Amino acid sequence: GESVGLHLPTLSVQEGDNSIINCAYSNSASDYFIWYKQESGKGPQFIIDIRSNMDKRQGQRVTVLLNKTVKHLSLQIAATQPGDSAVYFCAESENSNSGYALNFGKGTSLLVTP
Amino acid sequence: NAGVTQTPKFQVLKTGQSMTLQCAQDMNHEYMSWYRQDPGMGLRLIHYSVGAGITDQGEVPNGYNVSRSTTEDFPLRLLSAAPSQTSVYFCASSYFPSESSYNEQFFGPGTRLTVL
């Protein structure tokens, strides 16, 4: 199948700085994208999602940007906190209304230093 | 609400043994799914269900069976365990996606399975 990948396997940021985690996808039919956060020993936690008819969506301290032209997705975390340290996964699906054929990337580890 | 619960948390099997991983949700979600996560990897979809009585295969279904007799429960069965099935298994559930709402998927805490 087509792949979902991340540009950087690890990212280290200082507390208070903004973080940007990138994700590339190759399936041009992808129309639904999700970011998850996974802390050690826990299940993934939903952060934010975006559909292909949008290019930006904001949540609490997080923003997802979608560039369909270059098949690129990013997650921006404002004022990064130590509690943000985790592995972040992007996932994509071809049809957001068909349920679960989510294709996950390998993950980026975010480390927040004081 | 308990959310998504999974049992057991840990399990060790011998090659050839069978077992069932349990998953339950109390949020009346239509969608449920099973993923496996291997070290350094993202999650890979094993099977999913869009409602009671309906299941479908994901990316890596071989060696696993599922059924969905009720909305709440979605057990995953390993028919004859193999070392390649050593992994962490996650169950997830969600409402039917809509244009106006977040399609938040809730994951259980996972089952760590080792096959010797």
XYZ file of C-alpha atoms in Angstrom:
230
model
C 0.000 0.000 0.000
C 0.940 3.628 -0.142
C 2.911 5.005 2.715
C 2.550 7.637 5.352
C 5.877 8.793 6.677
C 7.443 11.359 8.897
C 10.356 13.611 8.013
C 12.073 13.424 11.414
C 12.119 10.481 13.810
C 12.996 12.668 16.835
C 12.495 16.301 17.733
C 13.895 18.114 20.747
C 12.490 21.510 21.738
C 12.815 23.800 24.701
C 9.898 24.376 26.998
C 7.896 27.343 25.833
C 8.997 27.111 22.211
C 6.667 26.122 19.402
C 6.986 22.626 17.942
C 6.349 21.570 14.380
C 6.013 17.905 13.484
C 5.833 17.026 9.811
C 4.268 14.180 7.913
C 4.338 13.257 4.233
C 1.806 11.031 2.591
C 1.789 9.514 -0.861
C -1.805 8.420 -1.378
C -3.414 11.079 -3.523
C -6.849 9.660 -2.636
C -6.363 10.381 1.082
C -9.092 12.677 2.280
C -8.952 12.467 6.047
C -5.984 12.982 8.348
C -5.506 12.600 12.085
C -2.775 13.361 14.586
C -2.337 11.176 17.657
C -0.162 11.494 20.740
C 1.118 8.386 22.464
C 2.760 8.470 25.866
C 4.900 5.590 27.011
C 2.853 2.531 27.947
C -0.438 4.078 26.891
C -2.754 3.939 23.920
C -2.771 6.707 21.307
C -4.725 9.807 22.185
C -6.575 11.779 19.539
C -5.271 15.323 19.103
C -6.891 16.795 16.034
C -8.151 15.824 12.609
C -8.651 17.542 9.273
C -10.482 16.722 6.087
C -9.088 17.256 2.631
C -11.467 20.133 1.909
C -9.641 22.200 4.533
C -6.059 23.441 4.735
C -5.966 24.464 8.379
C -7.688 23.554 11.598
C -7.013 24.798 15.088
C -7.527 23.235 18.450
C -6.325 24.063 21.908
C -2.616 24.960 21.469
C -2.469 22.803 18.356
C -2.864 23.582 14.669
C -2.892 21.138 11.799
C -1.912 22.327 8.331
C -2.614 20.357 5.187
C -0.926 21.000 1.857
C -2.521 18.689 -0.671
C -0.375 19.977 -3.510
C 2.775 18.494 -1.989
C 0.958 15.880 0.123
C 2.250 17.268 3.387
C 0.684 17.479 6.833
C 2.066 19.243 9.875
C 1.183 19.559 13.529
C 2.087 22.753 15.320
C 2.127 22.836 19.102
C 2.259 26.280 20.663
C 4.188 26.966 23.866
C 5.376 23.381 24.195
C 5.202 21.978 27.694
C 6.973 19.015 29.347
C 3.658 17.140 29.238
C 3.802 17.302 25.456
C 6.741 14.893 25.423
C 5.467 11.808 23.621
C 5.465 10.072 20.257
C 3.244 11.730 17.675
C 1.670 9.810 14.826
C -0.068 11.035 11.741
C -2.628 8.798 10.076
C -4.616 9.042 6.881
C -7.667 7.479 5.355
C -9.145 7.480 1.886
C -12.703 7.948 2.959
C -13.438 9.537 6.271
C -17.033 8.367 6.205
C -16.314 4.693 5.684
C -14.791 4.029 9.056
C -11.497 2.626 9.744
C -8.916 2.105 7.153
C -6.425 4.332 8.904
C -2.836 4.163 7.699
C -0.408 5.271 10.414
C 3.045 6.725 10.029
C 5.953 5.432 12.114
C 5.892 8.321 14.575
C 8.027 11.240 15.725
C 9.346 11.350 19.249
C 9.018 14.831 20.770
C 11.260 15.627 23.727
C 10.638 18.841 25.624
C 13.618 20.070 27.602
C 13.435 22.620 30.436
C -17.894 6.021 31.393
C -15.060 3.531 31.405
C -14.263 4.325 27.769
C -12.470 1.543 25.907
C -11.311 -1.322 28.078
C -9.029 -4.165 27.108
C -8.188 -7.383 28.880
C -5.782 -8.832 29.652
C -3.068 -6.181 29.999
C -0.295 -8.749 29.561
C -0.256 -12.256 28.140
C 2.410 -14.855 27.382
C 1.539 -17.695 25.024
C 3.343 -20.668 23.607
C 3.459 -21.184 19.870
C 0.266 -22.863 18.699
C -1.894 -21.788 21.606
C -5.086 -19.862 21.010
C -6.557 -16.997 22.956
C -9.018 -14.139 22.782
C -8.199 -10.520 23.476
C -11.211 -8.722 24.851
C -12.303 -5.194 23.972
C -15.344 -3.369 25.230
C -16.616 0.195 24.988
C -19.497 1.852 26.793
C -19.886 4.903 24.568
C -22.328 3.323 22.093
C -19.814 3.759 19.272
C -20.621 2.202 15.935
C -17.012 1.769 14.884
C -14.489 -0.484 16.524
C -11.109 -1.674 15.329
C -8.012 -3.615 16.294
C -4.437 -2.525 15.651
C -1.058 -3.987 16.419
C 1.980 -1.905 17.223
C 5.493 -3.234 16.842
C 8.642 -1.493 18.167
C 9.499 1.628 16.211
C 6.408 1.244 14.070
C 3.111 2.945 13.731
C -0.125 1.098 14.268
C -1.286 -1.396 11.673
C -4.947 -2.199 11.248
C -5.895 -5.841 11.748
C -9.701 -5.849 11.542
C -12.483 -3.353 11.954
C -16.247 -3.224 12.359
C -18.737 -0.561 11.330
C -21.520 -1.993 13.461
C -22.868 -5.115 15.119
C -22.729 -8.064 12.748
C -20.355 -6.351 10.295
C -16.600 -6.840 10.206
C -13.905 -6.317 7.627
C -10.202 -6.947 7.188
C -7.513 -4.374 7.633
C -3.904 -4.353 6.548
C -2.660 -7.395 8.502
C -5.596 -9.769 9.142
C -3.842 -13.129 8.739
C -3.873 -15.232 11.886
C -6.658 -13.235 13.523
C -10.435 -13.537 13.644
C -13.016 -11.088 14.939
C -16.730 -10.978 15.544
C -19.142 -8.220 16.546
C -22.256 -9.685 18.105
C -22.994 -6.576 20.162
C -22.254 -2.866 19.813
C -20.152 -2.938 22.975
C -17.798 -5.848 22.386
C -15.232 -6.601 19.704
C -13.024 -9.574 20.641
C -9.903 -10.500 18.700
C -9.045 -14.169 18.440
C -5.635 -15.660 17.752
C -6.285 -19.131 16.397
C -2.753 -20.537 16.605
C -0.280 -18.084 18.070
C 3.065 -17.530 16.351
C 6.144 -15.592 17.545
C 5.474 -13.062 14.753
C 2.319 -12.093 16.630
C 4.326 -10.789 19.570
C 3.173 -7.194 19.738
C 1.092 -4.633 21.579
C -2.547 -4.757 20.553
C -4.829 -1.760 20.711
C -8.566 -1.604 20.338
C -10.253 1.641 19.291
C -13.798 2.950 18.875
C -15.566 5.962 17.444
C -18.909 7.436 16.474
C -19.832 7.588 12.813
C -17.802 10.456 11.317
C -19.653 13.635 10.449
C -18.754 16.814 8.645
C -19.398 19.004 11.654
C -17.680 17.144 14.447
C -14.328 15.839 15.374
C -14.041 12.169 14.539
C -12.324 11.372 17.777
C -11.167 7.805 18.026
C -10.736 6.423 21.513
C -8.039 3.846 22.122
C -7.835 1.304 24.902
C -4.699 0.918 27.047
C -3.401 -2.014 25.042
C -2.575 -5.683 25.558
C 1.074 -6.695 25.509
C 1.311 -10.155 23.992
C 4.434 -12.320 23.898
C 4.462 -15.578 21.947
C 7.316 -17.919 22.815
